[in-house]
Coordinates of N, CA and C in Angstrom, one line a residue:
M1 N -10.0 58.6 36.5 CA -10.5 58.3 35.1 C -9.4 58.3 34.1
G2 N -8.5 59.2 34.2 CA -7.4 59.2 33.3 C -6.5 58.0 33.3
T3 N -6.4 57.4 34.6 CA -5.6 56.2 34.7 C -6.3 55.0 34.1
V4 N -7.6 55.0 34.2 CA -8.4 53.9 33.6 C -8.3 54.0 32.1
L5 N -8.3 55.2 31.5 CA -8.2 55.3 30.1 C -6.8 54.9 29.6
L6 N -5.8 55.3 30.4 CA -4.4 54.9 30.1 C -4.2 53.4 30.1
V7 N -4.7 52.8 31.2 CA -4.6 51.3 31.3 C -5.4 50.6 30.1
S8 N -6.6 51.1 29.8 CA -7.3 50.6 28.7 C -6.6 50.7 27.4
A9 N -6.0 51.9 27.1 CA -5.2 52.1 25.9 C -4.0 51.2 25.8
V10 N -3.3 51.0 27.0 CA -2.2 50.1 27.0 C -2.6 48.6 26.7
L11 N -3.7 48.2 27.3 CA -4.2 46.8 27.1 C -4.6 46.7 25.6
A12 N -5.3 47.7 25.1 CA -5.7 47.6 23.7 C -4.5 47.5 22.8
G13 N -3.5 48.3 23.1 CA -2.3 48.3 22.3 C -1.6 47.0 22.4
G14 N -1.6 46.4 23.6 CA -1.0 45.1 23.8 C -1.7 44.0 23.0
A15 N -3.0 44.1 23.0 CA -3.8 43.1 22.2 C -3.6 43.2 20.7
V16 N -3.4 44.4 20.2 CA -3.1 44.6 18.8 C -1.7 44.0 18.5
I17 N -0.8 44.3 19.4 CA 0.6 43.7 19.1 C 0.6 42.2 19.1
V18 N -0.1 41.6 20.1 CA -0.2 40.2 20.2 C -0.8 39.6 18.9
G19 N -1.9 40.3 18.5 CA -2.6 39.8 17.2 C -1.6 39.9 16.0
L20 N -0.9 41.0 15.9 CA 0.1 41.1 14.8 C 1.2 40.1 14.9
V21 N 1.6 39.8 16.1 CA 2.7 38.7 16.2 C 2.1 37.4 15.8
R22 N 0.9 37.1 16.2 CA 0.3 35.8 15.7 C 0.1 35.7 14.2
V23 N -0.4 36.8 13.6 CA -0.5 36.9 12.2 C 0.9 36.7 11.5
G24 N 1.9 37.4 12.1 CA 3.2 37.3 11.5 C 3.7 35.9 11.6
R25 N 3.5 35.2 12.7 CA 3.9 33.8 12.8 C 3.3 32.9 11.8
H26 N 2.0 33.1 11.6 CA 1.2 32.3 10.7 C 1.7 32.5 9.3
E27 N 1.9 33.8 8.9 CA 2.5 34.1 7.6 C 3.9 33.5 7.4
A28 N 4.7 33.6 8.4 CA 6.1 33.0 8.4 C 6.0 31.5 8.1
R29 N 5.1 30.8 8.9 CA 5.0 29.4 8.7 C 4.5 29.1 7.3
A30 N 3.5 29.8 6.8 CA 3.0 29.6 5.4 C 4.1 29.9 4.4
E31 N 4.9 30.9 4.6 CA 6.0 31.2 3.7 C 7.1 30.1 3.7
R32 N 7.4 29.6 4.9 CA 8.4 28.5 5.0 C 7.9 27.2 4.3
A33 N 6.6 26.9 4.4 CA 6.0 25.8 3.7 C 6.0 26.0 2.2
R34 N 5.7 27.2 1.8 CA 5.7 27.5 0.3 C 7.1 27.4 -0.2
L35 N 8.1 27.9 0.5 CA 9.5 27.8 0.0 C 10.0 26.3 0.0
A36 N 9.6 25.6 1.0 CA 10.0 24.1 1.0 C 9.4 23.4 -0.2
E37 N 8.1 23.6 -0.5 CA 7.5 23.0 -1.6 C 8.2 23.5 -2.9
Q38 N 8.5 24.7 -3.0 CA 9.2 25.3 -4.2 C 10.5 24.6 -4.4
A39 N 11.3 24.4 -3.3 CA 12.6 23.8 -3.3 C 12.5 22.3 -3.7
R40 N 11.5 21.6 -3.2 CA 11.2 20.2 -3.6 C 10.9 20.1 -5.1
V41 N 10.1 21.0 -5.6 CA 9.7 21.0 -7.0 C 10.9 21.3 -7.9
A42 N 11.7 22.3 -7.5 CA 12.9 22.7 -8.2 C 13.9 21.5 -8.2
A43 N 14.1 20.9 -7.1 CA 15.1 19.8 -7.0 C 14.6 18.6 -7.9
R44 N 13.4 18.4 -7.9 CA 12.9 17.3 -8.8 C 13.0 17.6 -10.2
R45 N 12.8 18.9 -10.6 CA 12.9 19.3 -12.0 C 14.4 19.2 -12.4
S46 N 15.3 19.4 -11.5 CA 16.7 19.3 -11.9 C 17.1 17.9 -12.2
L47 N 16.3 16.9 -12.1 CA 16.6 15.5 -12.4 C 16.1 15.1 -13.7
D48 N 15.7 16.0 -14.6 CA 15.2 15.6 -15.9 C 16.3 14.7 -16.6
A49 N 17.5 15.0 -16.5 CA 18.6 14.3 -17.2 C 18.7 12.9 -16.6
V50 N 18.4 12.7 -15.3 CA 18.5 11.4 -14.7 C 17.5 10.4 -15.4
W51 N 16.3 10.8 -15.7 CA 15.4 9.9 -16.3 C 15.8 9.5 -17.8
A52 N 16.7 10.3 -18.3 CA 17.2 10.0 -19.7 C 18.4 9.0 -19.6
M53 N 19.0 8.8 -18.5 CA 20.2 7.9 -18.3 C 19.8 6.5 -18.4
D54 N 20.8 5.7 -18.8 CA 20.6 4.2 -18.7 C 21.0 3.8 -17.3
D55 N 20.9 2.5 -17.0 CA 21.2 2.0 -15.6 C 22.7 2.3 -15.3
R56 N 23.6 2.0 -16.2 CA 25.0 2.2 -15.9 C 25.3 3.7 -15.7
E57 N 24.8 4.5 -16.5 CA 25.0 6.0 -16.4 C 24.5 6.5 -15.0
F58 N 23.3 5.9 -14.6 CA 22.8 6.3 -13.3 C 23.7 5.9 -12.2
E59 N 24.3 4.7 -12.3 CA 25.2 4.3 -11.3 C 26.5 5.2 -11.2
E60 N 27.0 5.6 -12.4 CA 28.1 6.5 -12.5 C 27.8 7.8 -11.9
Y61 N 26.6 8.3 -12.1 CA 26.1 9.6 -11.6 C 26.0 9.5 -10.1
V62 N 25.5 8.5 -9.5 CA 25.5 8.3 -8.0 C 26.9 8.2 -7.5
A63 N 27.8 7.5 -8.1 CA 29.2 7.4 -7.7 C 29.8 8.8 -7.7
E64 N 29.5 9.6 -8.7 CA 30.1 10.9 -8.8 C 29.6 11.8 -7.7
L65 N 28.3 11.7 -7.3 CA 27.8 12.5 -6.2 C 28.5 12.1 -4.9
C66 N 28.8 10.8 -4.7 CA 29.5 10.3 -3.5 C 30.9 11.0 -3.5
R67 N 31.6 11.0 -4.6 CA 32.9 11.6 -4.7 C 32.9 13.1 -4.3
R68 N 31.9 13.8 -4.9 CA 31.7 15.2 -4.6 C 31.6 15.5 -3.1
D69 N 30.9 14.5 -2.4 CA 30.7 14.7 -1.0 C 31.8 14.2 -0.1
G70 N 32.9 13.9 -0.7 CA 34.1 13.5 0.2 C 34.2 12.0 0.4
C71 N 33.4 11.2 -0.2 CA 33.6 9.8 0.0 C 34.8 9.3 -0.8
T72 N 35.5 8.3 -0.2 CA 36.7 7.8 -0.8 C 36.5 6.4 -1.3
D73 N 37.5 5.9 -2.1 CA 37.5 4.6 -2.6 C 36.2 4.2 -3.4
V74 N 35.6 5.3 -4.0 CA 34.3 5.1 -4.6 C 34.5 4.3 -5.9
Q75 N 33.7 3.3 -6.1 CA 33.7 2.5 -7.3 C 32.3 2.1 -7.8
R76 N 32.1 2.2 -9.1 CA 30.8 1.6 -9.6 C 31.1 0.2 -9.9
V77 N 30.4 -0.7 -9.2 CA 30.7 -2.2 -9.3 C 29.5 -2.9 -9.8
G78 N 28.4 -2.2 -10.2 CA 27.2 -2.8 -10.6 C 27.3 -3.6 -11.9
G79 N 26.5 -4.5 -12.1 CA 26.5 -5.4 -13.3 C 26.1 -6.8 -12.9
K80 N 26.2 -7.7 -13.8 CA 25.8 -9.1 -13.6 C 26.6 -9.6 -12.4
G81 N 25.9 -10.2 -11.5 CA 26.5 -10.9 -10.3 C 27.0 -9.9 -9.3
D82 N 26.5 -8.7 -9.2 CA 26.9 -7.7 -8.3 C 26.4 -7.9 -6.9
L83 N 25.4 -8.8 -6.7 CA 24.8 -9.1 -5.4 C 24.3 -7.8 -4.7
G84 N 23.7 -7.0 -5.5 CA 23.0 -5.8 -4.9 C 23.9 -4.6 -4.7
A85 N 25.2 -4.6 -5.0 CA 26.1 -3.5 -4.8 C 26.3 -2.9 -6.2
D86 N 25.8 -1.7 -6.4 CA 26.1 -0.9 -7.6 C 27.3 0.1 -7.4
V87 N 27.3 0.6 -6.2 CA 28.4 1.6 -5.9 C 28.9 1.3 -4.5
T88 N 30.2 1.2 -4.3 CA 30.8 1.0 -3.0 C 31.8 2.2 -2.7
G89 N 32.1 2.3 -1.5 CA 33.1 3.3 -1.1 C 33.2 3.5 0.4
R90 N 33.8 4.6 0.8 CA 33.9 4.9 2.2 C 33.3 6.3 2.4
L91 N 32.5 6.5 3.4 CA 32.0 7.8 3.8 C 33.1 8.6 4.4
P92 N 33.0 10.0 4.5 CA 34.1 10.8 5.0 C 34.5 10.4 6.4
D93 N 33.5 9.7 7.2 CA 33.9 9.3 8.6 C 34.5 7.9 8.6
G94 N 34.7 7.3 7.4 CA 35.3 6.0 7.3 C 34.4 4.8 7.2
R95 N 33.1 5.0 7.4 CA 32.2 3.8 7.3 C 32.1 3.3 5.9
K96 N 31.9 2.0 5.7 CA 31.8 1.4 4.4 C 30.4 1.6 3.9
L97 N 30.4 2.2 2.7 CA 29.1 2.5 2.0 C 28.9 1.5 0.9
V98 N 27.6 1.0 0.8 CA 27.2 0.1 -0.2 C 25.9 0.7 -0.7
I99 N 25.8 0.9 -2.0 CA 24.6 1.5 -2.6 C 24.0 0.7 -3.7
Q100 N 22.7 0.5 -3.6 CA 22.0 -0.2 -4.7 C 21.2 1.0 -5.4
C101 N 21.3 1.0 -6.7 CA 20.7 2.0 -7.5 C 19.6 1.4 -8.4
K102 N 18.5 2.1 -8.4 CA 17.4 1.8 -9.3 C 16.9 3.0 -10.1
R103 N 17.2 3.0 -11.4 CA 16.7 4.1 -12.2 C 15.4 3.7 -12.9
F104 N 14.3 4.1 -12.2 CA 13.0 3.7 -12.8 C 12.4 5.0 -13.3
A105 N 11.3 4.8 -14.1 CA 10.5 6.0 -14.6 C 9.9 6.7 -13.4
R106 N 9.5 7.9 -13.6 CA 8.9 8.7 -12.5 C 7.7 8.1 -11.9
H107 N 6.9 7.5 -12.7 CA 5.6 7.0 -12.3 C 5.7 5.6 -11.5
R108 N 6.9 5.0 -11.5 CA 7.0 3.7 -10.8 C 7.4 3.9 -9.4
S109 N 7.5 2.9 -8.6 CA 7.9 2.9 -7.2 C 8.7 1.7 -6.9
V110 N 9.5 1.7 -5.9 CA 10.3 0.6 -5.4 C 9.6 0.0 -4.2
G111 N 9.3 -1.3 -4.3 CA 8.6 -2.0 -3.2 C 9.6 -2.7 -2.3
S112 N 9.0 -3.3 -1.3 CA 9.8 -3.9 -0.2 C 10.6 -5.1 -0.7
R113 N 10.1 -5.8 -1.8 CA 10.9 -7.0 -2.3 C 12.3 -6.6 -2.7
D114 N 12.4 -5.5 -3.4 CA 13.8 -5.0 -3.8 C 14.6 -4.7 -2.6
L115 N 14.0 -4.1 -1.5 CA 14.7 -3.8 -0.3 C 15.1 -5.0 0.5
Q116 N 14.2 -6.0 0.5 CA 14.5 -7.3 1.1 C 15.7 -8.0 0.5
T117 N 15.8 -8.0 -0.8 CA 16.9 -8.5 -1.5 C 18.2 -7.8 -1.2
F118 N 18.2 -6.5 -1.2 CA 19.4 -5.7 -0.9 C 19.8 -5.9 0.6
N119 N 18.8 -5.9 1.4 CA 19.1 -6.1 2.9 C 19.8 -7.4 3.1
G120 N 19.5 -8.5 2.3 CA 20.1 -9.8 2.5 C 21.5 -9.8 2.1
T121 N 22.0 -8.9 1.3 CA 23.4 -8.9 0.8 C 24.3 -7.7 1.3
A122 N 23.7 -6.6 1.6 CA 24.4 -5.4 1.8 C 25.4 -5.6 3.0
R123 N 25.0 -6.1 4.1 CA 25.9 -6.2 5.2 C 26.6 -7.6 5.2
S124 N 25.9 -8.7 4.9 CA 26.5 -10.0 5.0 C 27.5 -10.2 3.9
E125 N 27.2 -9.8 2.6 CA 28.1 -10.1 1.5 C 29.1 -9.0 1.3
H126 N 28.7 -7.7 1.6 CA 29.5 -6.6 1.2 C 30.1 -5.9 2.4
G127 N 29.7 -6.2 3.6 CA 30.2 -5.6 4.8 C 29.8 -4.2 5.0
A128 N 28.6 -3.8 4.6 CA 28.2 -2.4 4.6 C 28.0 -1.9 6.1
D129 N 28.5 -0.8 6.4 CA 28.2 -0.1 7.6 C 27.0 0.9 7.3
A130 N 27.0 1.3 6.1 CA 25.9 2.2 5.7 C 25.3 1.7 4.3
P131 N 24.3 0.9 4.4 CA 23.6 0.4 3.2 C 22.6 1.5 2.8
V132 N 22.7 1.8 1.5 CA 21.9 2.9 1.0 C 21.2 2.4 -0.3
F133 N 19.9 2.7 -0.5 CA 19.2 2.4 -1.7 C 18.7 3.7 -2.3
V134 N 19.2 3.9 -3.5 CA 18.9 5.2 -4.2 C 18.0 4.9 -5.4
A135 N 16.9 5.6 -5.5 CA 16.0 5.4 -6.6 C 15.5 6.7 -7.2
S136 N 15.3 6.6 -8.5 CA 14.8 7.8 -9.3 C 13.3 7.9 -9.2
C137 N 12.7 7.3 -8.3 CA 11.2 7.3 -8.1 C 11.0 7.3 -6.6
V138 N 9.8 6.9 -6.2 CA 9.4 6.9 -4.8 C 9.5 5.5 -4.3
F139 N 9.5 5.3 -2.9 CA 9.4 4.0 -2.3 C 8.0 3.8 -1.8
T140 N 7.5 2.6 -1.8 CA 6.1 2.3 -1.2 C 6.2 2.4 0.3
K141 N 5.0 2.6 0.9 CA 5.0 2.6 2.3 C 5.6 1.4 3.0
P142 N 5.2 0.2 2.5 CA 5.8 -1.0 3.1 C 7.3 -1.0 2.9
A143 N 7.8 -0.5 1.8 CA 9.3 -0.5 1.6 C 9.9 0.5 2.7
R144 N 9.3 1.6 2.9 CA 9.9 2.6 3.9 C 9.8 1.9 5.3
S145 N 8.8 1.2 5.6 CA 8.7 0.6 6.9 C 9.8 -0.5 7.0
F146 N 10.0 -1.3 6.0 CA 11.0 -2.3 6.0 C 12.4 -1.7 6.2
A147 N 12.6 -0.6 5.5 CA 13.9 0.1 5.6 C 14.2 0.6 7.0
A148 N 13.1 1.2 7.6 CA 13.3 1.7 9.0 C 13.6 0.6 9.9
K149 N 12.9 -0.5 9.8 CA 13.1 -1.7 10.7 C 14.5 -2.2 10.6
H150 N 15.1 -2.2 9.3 CA 16.4 -2.9 9.1 C 17.5 -1.9 8.9
R151 N 17.3 -0.6 9.2 CA 18.3 0.4 9.2 C 18.9 0.6 7.8
L152 N 18.1 0.6 6.8 CA 18.5 0.9 5.4 C 18.2 2.4 5.1
A153 N 19.2 3.1 4.6 CA 18.9 4.5 4.2 C 18.3 4.5 2.8
L154 N 17.2 5.3 2.7 CA 16.6 5.4 1.4 C 16.7 6.8 0.8
I155 N 17.1 6.9 -0.4 CA 17.1 8.2 -1.1 C 16.1 8.1 -2.3
D156 N 15.0 8.7 -2.1 CA 14.0 8.7 -3.1 C 14.2 9.8 -4.1
V157 N 13.3 10.0 -5.1 CA 13.4 11.0 -6.1 C 13.5 12.4 -5.5
D158 N 12.8 12.7 -4.4 CA 12.9 14.0 -3.8 C 14.2 14.3 -3.2
L159 N 14.7 13.3 -2.4 CA 16.0 13.4 -1.7 C 17.1 13.4 -2.8
L160 N 16.9 12.6 -3.8 CA 17.9 12.6 -4.9 C 18.0 14.0 -5.5
G161 N 16.9 14.7 -5.7 CA 17.0 16.0 -6.2 C 17.7 17.0 -5.3
F162 N 17.5 16.9 -4.0 CA 18.3 17.7 -3.0 C 19.8 17.3 -3.1
W163 N 20.1 16.0 -3.1 CA 21.5 15.5 -3.2 C 22.1 16.1 -4.5
N164 N 21.4 16.0 -5.6 CA 21.9 16.6 -6.8 C 22.1 18.1 -6.7
S165 N 21.3 18.8 -6.0 CA 21.4 20.2 -5.8 C 22.4 20.7 -4.8
G166 N 23.1 19.7 -4.1 CA 24.2 20.1 -3.2 C 24.1 19.7 -1.8
T167 N 23.0 19.1 -1.4 CA 22.9 18.6 0.0 C 23.8 17.4 0.1
P168 N 24.7 17.4 1.1 CA 25.7 16.4 1.2 C 25.1 15.0 1.6
L169 N 25.6 13.9 1.1 CA 25.2 12.6 1.4 C 25.1 12.3 2.9
P170 N 26.1 12.6 3.7 CA 26.0 12.4 5.2 C 24.8 13.0 5.8
K171 N 24.4 14.2 5.3 CA 23.2 14.9 5.9 C 21.9 14.1 5.5
L172 N 21.9 13.5 4.3 CA 20.7 12.7 3.9 C 20.6 11.4 4.7
L173 N 21.8 10.8 5.0 CA 21.8 9.6 5.7 C 21.4 9.7 7.2
D174 N 21.4 10.9 7.7 CA 21.0 11.2 9.1 C 19.4 11.2 9.2
L175 N 18.7 11.3 8.1 CA 17.2 11.3 8.2 C 16.7 10.0 8.7
D176 N 15.6 10.1 9.4 CA 14.9 9.0 10.0 C 13.8 8.6 9.0
I177 N 14.1 7.6 8.1 CA 13.1 7.3 7.1 C 11.8 6.8 7.6
G178 N 11.8 6.2 8.8 CA 10.6 5.7 9.4 C 9.7 6.8 9.8
R179 N 10.2 8.0 10.1 CA 9.3 9.1 10.4 C 9.2 10.1 9.3
S180 N 10.0 10.0 8.3 CA 10.0 11.1 7.2 C 8.9 10.9 6.2
G181 N 8.2 9.7 6.2 CA 7.1 9.5 5.2 C 7.7 9.6 3.8
N182 N 7.1 10.4 3.0 CA 7.6 10.5 1.6 C 8.6 11.7 1.4
N183 N 9.1 12.2 2.5 CA 10.1 13.3 2.5 C 9.6 14.6 1.9
R184 N 8.3 14.8 1.8 CA 7.8 16.1 1.2 C 8.0 17.3 2.1
R185 N 8.3 17.0 3.4 CA 8.5 18.1 4.3 C 9.9 18.6 4.4
L186 N 10.8 17.9 3.8 CA 12.2 18.2 3.9 C 12.5 19.5 3.1
R187 N 13.4 20.3 3.7 CA 13.9 21.5 3.1 C 15.4 21.3 3.0
P188 N 16.0 21.8 1.9 CA 17.4 21.6 1.7 C 18.3 22.1 2.8
D189 N 17.8 23.1 3.6 CA 18.7 23.6 4.7 C 18.3 23.0 6.1
D190 N 17.5 21.9 6.1 CA 17.2 21.2 7.4 C 18.4 20.5 7.8

């Protein structure tokens, strides 16, 4: 009888421990999700100055972020007749970087037409190894699908916030835009 009680006590204790571990995992997942959302909101808030910039200032801002992240030969080349290249340079690994910048209001979005135009010139006219489209707003779903199909890197307002907050450009370029949706699940330390 004593052995049965001992076995029952051990099993009950084990069940309690398993239950606590499950609750702990759930709480940890919820906390990670809360922190990720908090980081996304903070990153977006840090962009208030971006929406006050004019187009040229926005291009200079993007060029400066590239320089900060170790890109070389960075130039702001945007303007009349730029054929979709606002910033050019070389990534730290030597690949040619061509960036199209769109500083739109927060409520706007970039559609696939803008991406189609950029895609038509980034590689053929500018020789881009890494064509990147940076926007101060979001991209439409068709635009994200087009970018995934044609291997264009997209940096939307959320990713721009993380870039502004210190996430290096090469890390952002490694994201799979076709699977990342609107990037709301991204955490700065991913």
